[in-house]
Short mmCIF file of N, CA, C and O in Angstrom, two decimals:
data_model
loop_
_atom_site.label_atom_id
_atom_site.label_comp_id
_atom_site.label_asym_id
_atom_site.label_seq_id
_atom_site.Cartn_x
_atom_site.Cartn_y
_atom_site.Cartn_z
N UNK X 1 108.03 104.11 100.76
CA UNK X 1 106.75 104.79 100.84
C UNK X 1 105.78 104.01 101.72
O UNK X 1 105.06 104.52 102.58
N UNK X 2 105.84 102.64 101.40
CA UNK X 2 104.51 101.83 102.48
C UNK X 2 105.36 101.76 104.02
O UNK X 2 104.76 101.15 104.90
N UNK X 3 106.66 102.32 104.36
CA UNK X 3 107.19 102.12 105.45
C UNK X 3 106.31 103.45 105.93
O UNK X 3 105.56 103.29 106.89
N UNK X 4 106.37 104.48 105.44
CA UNK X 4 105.92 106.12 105.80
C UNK X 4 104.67 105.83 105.98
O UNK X 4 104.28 106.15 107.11
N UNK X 5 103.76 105.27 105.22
CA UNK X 5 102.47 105.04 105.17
C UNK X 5 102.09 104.51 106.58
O UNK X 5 101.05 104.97 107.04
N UNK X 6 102.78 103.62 107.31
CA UNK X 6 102.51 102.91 107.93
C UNK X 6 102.31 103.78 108.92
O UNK X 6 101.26 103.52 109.50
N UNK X 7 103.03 104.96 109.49
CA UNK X 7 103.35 105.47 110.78
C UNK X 7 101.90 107.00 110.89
O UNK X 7 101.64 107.86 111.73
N UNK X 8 101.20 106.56 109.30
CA UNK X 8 100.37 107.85 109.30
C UNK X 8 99.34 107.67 110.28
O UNK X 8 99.55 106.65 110.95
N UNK X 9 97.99 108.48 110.71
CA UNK X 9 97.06 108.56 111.06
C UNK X 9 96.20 108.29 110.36
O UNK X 9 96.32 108.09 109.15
N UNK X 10 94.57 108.20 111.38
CA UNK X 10 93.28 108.13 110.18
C UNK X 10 93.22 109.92 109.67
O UNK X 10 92.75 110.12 108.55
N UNK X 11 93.67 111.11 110.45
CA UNK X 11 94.04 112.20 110.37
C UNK X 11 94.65 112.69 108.20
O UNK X 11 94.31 113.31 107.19
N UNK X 12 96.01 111.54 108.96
CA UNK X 12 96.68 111.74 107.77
C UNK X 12 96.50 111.25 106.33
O UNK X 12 96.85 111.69 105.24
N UNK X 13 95.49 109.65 106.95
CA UNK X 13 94.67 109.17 105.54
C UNK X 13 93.95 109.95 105.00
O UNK X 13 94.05 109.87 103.77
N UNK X 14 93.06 110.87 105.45
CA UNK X 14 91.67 111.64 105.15
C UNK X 14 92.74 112.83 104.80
O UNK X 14 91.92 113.63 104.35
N UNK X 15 93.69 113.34 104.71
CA UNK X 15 94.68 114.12 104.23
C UNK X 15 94.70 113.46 102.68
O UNK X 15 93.97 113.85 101.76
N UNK X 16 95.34 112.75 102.63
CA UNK X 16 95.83 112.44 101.51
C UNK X 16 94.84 112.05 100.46
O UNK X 16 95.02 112.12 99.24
N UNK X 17 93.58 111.55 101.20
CA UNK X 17 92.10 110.99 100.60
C UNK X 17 91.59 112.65 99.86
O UNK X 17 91.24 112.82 98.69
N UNK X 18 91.70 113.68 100.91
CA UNK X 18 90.92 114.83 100.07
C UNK X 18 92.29 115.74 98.95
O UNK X 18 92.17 116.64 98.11
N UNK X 19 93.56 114.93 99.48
CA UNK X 19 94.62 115.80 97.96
C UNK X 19 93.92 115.15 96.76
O UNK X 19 93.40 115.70 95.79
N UNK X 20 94.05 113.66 97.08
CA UNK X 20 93.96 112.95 95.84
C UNK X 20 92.25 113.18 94.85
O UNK X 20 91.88 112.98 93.69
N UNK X 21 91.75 113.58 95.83
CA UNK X 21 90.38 113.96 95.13
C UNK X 21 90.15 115.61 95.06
O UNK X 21 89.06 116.15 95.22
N UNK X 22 91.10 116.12 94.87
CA UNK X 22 91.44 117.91 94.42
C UNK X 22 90.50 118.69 95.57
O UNK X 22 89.84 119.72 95.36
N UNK X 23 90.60 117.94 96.88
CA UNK X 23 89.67 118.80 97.55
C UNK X 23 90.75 120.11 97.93
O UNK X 23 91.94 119.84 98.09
N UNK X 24 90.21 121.67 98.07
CA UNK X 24 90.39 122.79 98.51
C UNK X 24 91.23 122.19 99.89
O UNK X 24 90.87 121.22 100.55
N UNK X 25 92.53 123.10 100.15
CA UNK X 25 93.06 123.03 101.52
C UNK X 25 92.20 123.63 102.59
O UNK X 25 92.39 123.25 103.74
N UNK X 26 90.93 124.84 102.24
CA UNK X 26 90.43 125.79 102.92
C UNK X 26 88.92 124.51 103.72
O UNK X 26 88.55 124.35 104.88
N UNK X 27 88.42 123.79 102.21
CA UNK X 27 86.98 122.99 102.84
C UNK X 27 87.67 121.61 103.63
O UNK X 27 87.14 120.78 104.37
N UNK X 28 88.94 121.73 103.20
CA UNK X 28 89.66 119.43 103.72
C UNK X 28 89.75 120.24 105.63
O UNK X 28 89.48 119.69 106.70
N UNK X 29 90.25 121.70 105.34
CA UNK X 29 90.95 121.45 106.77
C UNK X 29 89.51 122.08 107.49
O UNK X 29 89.72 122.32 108.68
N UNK X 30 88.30 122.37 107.12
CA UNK X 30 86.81 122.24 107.62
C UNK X 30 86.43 120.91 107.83
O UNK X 30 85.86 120.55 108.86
N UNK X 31 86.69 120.25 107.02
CA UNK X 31 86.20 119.00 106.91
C UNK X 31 86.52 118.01 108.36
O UNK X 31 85.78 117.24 108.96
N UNK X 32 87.97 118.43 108.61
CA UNK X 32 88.37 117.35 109.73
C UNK X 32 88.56 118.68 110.81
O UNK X 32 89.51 118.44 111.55
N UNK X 33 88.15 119.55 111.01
CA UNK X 33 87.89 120.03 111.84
C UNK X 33 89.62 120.46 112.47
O UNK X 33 90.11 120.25 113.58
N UNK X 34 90.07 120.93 111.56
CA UNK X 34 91.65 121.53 112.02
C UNK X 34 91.99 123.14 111.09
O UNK X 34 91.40 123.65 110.14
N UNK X 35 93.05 123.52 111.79
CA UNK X 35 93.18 124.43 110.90
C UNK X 35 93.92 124.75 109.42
O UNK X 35 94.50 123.79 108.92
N UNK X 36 93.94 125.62 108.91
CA UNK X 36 94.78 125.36 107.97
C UNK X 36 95.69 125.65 107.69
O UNK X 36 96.06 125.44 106.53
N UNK X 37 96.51 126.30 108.62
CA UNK X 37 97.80 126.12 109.43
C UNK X 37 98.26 124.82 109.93
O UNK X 37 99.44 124.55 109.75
N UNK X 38 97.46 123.92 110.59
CA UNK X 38 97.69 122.69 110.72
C UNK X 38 97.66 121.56 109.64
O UNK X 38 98.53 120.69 109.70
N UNK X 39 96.73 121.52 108.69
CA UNK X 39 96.72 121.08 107.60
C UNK X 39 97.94 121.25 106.77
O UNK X 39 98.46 120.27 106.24
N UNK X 40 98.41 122.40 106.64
CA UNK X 40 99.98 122.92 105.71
C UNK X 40 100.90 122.22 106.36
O UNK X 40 101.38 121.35 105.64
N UNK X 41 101.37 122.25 107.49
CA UNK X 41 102.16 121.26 108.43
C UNK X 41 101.82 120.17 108.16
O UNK X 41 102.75 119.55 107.64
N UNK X 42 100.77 119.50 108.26
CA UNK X 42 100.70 118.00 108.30
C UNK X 42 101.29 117.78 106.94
O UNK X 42 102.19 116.94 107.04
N UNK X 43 101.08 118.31 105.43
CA UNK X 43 100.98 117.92 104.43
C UNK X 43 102.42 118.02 103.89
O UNK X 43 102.97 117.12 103.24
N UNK X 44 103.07 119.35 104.28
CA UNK X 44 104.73 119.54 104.30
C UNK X 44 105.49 118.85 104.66
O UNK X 44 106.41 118.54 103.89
N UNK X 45 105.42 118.29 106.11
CA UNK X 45 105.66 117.08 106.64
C UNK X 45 105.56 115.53 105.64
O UNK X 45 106.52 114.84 105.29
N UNK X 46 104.43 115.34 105.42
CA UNK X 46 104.17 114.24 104.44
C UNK X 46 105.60 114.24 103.00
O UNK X 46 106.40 113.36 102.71
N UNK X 47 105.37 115.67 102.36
CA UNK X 47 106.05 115.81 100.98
C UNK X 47 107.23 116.03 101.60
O UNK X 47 108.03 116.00 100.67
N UNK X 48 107.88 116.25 102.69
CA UNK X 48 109.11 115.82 102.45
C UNK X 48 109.91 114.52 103.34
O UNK X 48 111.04 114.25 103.73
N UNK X 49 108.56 113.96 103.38
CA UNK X 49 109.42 112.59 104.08
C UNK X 49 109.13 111.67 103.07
O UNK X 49 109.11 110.48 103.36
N UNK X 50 108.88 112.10 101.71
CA UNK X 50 108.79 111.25 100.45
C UNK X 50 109.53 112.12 99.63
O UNK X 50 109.60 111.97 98.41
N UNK X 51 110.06 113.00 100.23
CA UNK X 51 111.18 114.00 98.93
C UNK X 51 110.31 114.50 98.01
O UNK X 51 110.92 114.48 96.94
N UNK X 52 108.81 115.11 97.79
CA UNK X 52 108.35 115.73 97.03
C UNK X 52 107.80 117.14 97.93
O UNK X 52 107.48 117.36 99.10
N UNK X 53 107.92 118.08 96.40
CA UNK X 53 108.19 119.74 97.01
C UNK X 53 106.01 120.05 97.23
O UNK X 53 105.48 120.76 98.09
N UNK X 54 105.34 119.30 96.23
CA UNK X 54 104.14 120.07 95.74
C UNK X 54 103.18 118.79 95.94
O UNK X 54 103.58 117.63 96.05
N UNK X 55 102.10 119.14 95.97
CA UNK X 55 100.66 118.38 96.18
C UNK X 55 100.34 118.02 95.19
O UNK X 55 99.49 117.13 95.25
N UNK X 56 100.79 118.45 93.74
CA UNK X 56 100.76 117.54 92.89
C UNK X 56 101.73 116.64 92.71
O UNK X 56 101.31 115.59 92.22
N UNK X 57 103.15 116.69 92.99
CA UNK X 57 104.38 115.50 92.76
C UNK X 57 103.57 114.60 93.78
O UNK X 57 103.11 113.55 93.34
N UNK X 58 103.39 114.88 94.90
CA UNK X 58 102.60 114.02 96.27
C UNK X 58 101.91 112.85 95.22
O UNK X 58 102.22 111.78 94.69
N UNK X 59 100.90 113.69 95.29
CA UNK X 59 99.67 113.00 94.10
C UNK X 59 100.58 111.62 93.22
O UNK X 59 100.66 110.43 93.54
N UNK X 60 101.17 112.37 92.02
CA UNK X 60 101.79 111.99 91.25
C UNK X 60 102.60 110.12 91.88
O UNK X 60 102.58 108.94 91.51
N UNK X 61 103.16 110.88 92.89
CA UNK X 61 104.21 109.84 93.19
C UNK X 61 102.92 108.60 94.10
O UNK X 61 103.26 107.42 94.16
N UNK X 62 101.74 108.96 94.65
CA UNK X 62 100.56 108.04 95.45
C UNK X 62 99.87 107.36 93.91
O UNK X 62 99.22 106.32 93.97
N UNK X 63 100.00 107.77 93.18
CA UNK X 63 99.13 107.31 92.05
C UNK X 63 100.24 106.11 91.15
O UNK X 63 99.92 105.04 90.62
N UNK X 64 101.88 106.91 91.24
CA UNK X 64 102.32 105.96 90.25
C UNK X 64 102.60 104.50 91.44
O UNK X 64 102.59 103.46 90.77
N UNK X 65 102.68 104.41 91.92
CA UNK X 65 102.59 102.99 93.34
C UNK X 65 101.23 102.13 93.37
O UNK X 65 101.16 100.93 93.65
N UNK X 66 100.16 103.01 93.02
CA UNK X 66 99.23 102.38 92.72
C UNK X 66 98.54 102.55 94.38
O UNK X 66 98.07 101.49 94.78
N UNK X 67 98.46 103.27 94.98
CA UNK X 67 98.78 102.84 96.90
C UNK X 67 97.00 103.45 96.71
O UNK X 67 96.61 104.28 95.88
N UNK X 68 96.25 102.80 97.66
CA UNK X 68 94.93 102.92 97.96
C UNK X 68 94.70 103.21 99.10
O UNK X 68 95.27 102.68 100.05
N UNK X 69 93.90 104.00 99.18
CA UNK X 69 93.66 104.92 100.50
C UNK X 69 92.21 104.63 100.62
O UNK X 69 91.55 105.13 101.53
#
């Protein structure tokens, strides 16, 4: 996981910064100014290069590591 971490963006931090704080996919992908078509990609991408299907296992699996964003 900190190998994957490594190769992310500030893009992909502020991704994972607004899952972990239950932000809306509709206001996160306003927020950074992308779409949310692009946002779904980025995040699909993420869950399965850690083998999780959902934004909550995501969550789940960033929280039990303890990993700080």
């Amino acid at each position: 996981l900190e190998d994957l971490l490594c190769h992310f963006d500030e893009t992909d931090f502020k991704i994972i910064s607004g899952l972990l704080n239950k932000v809306k996919y509709e206001t996160l992908a306003d927020e950074l100014f992308i779409s949310i078509d692009t946002l779904k990609y980025r995040t699909k991408k993420m869950f399965a290069a850690v083998k999780v299907s959902s934004r909550e296992g995501f969550i789940e699996l960033i929280c039990k590591y303890n990993i700080q964003i």
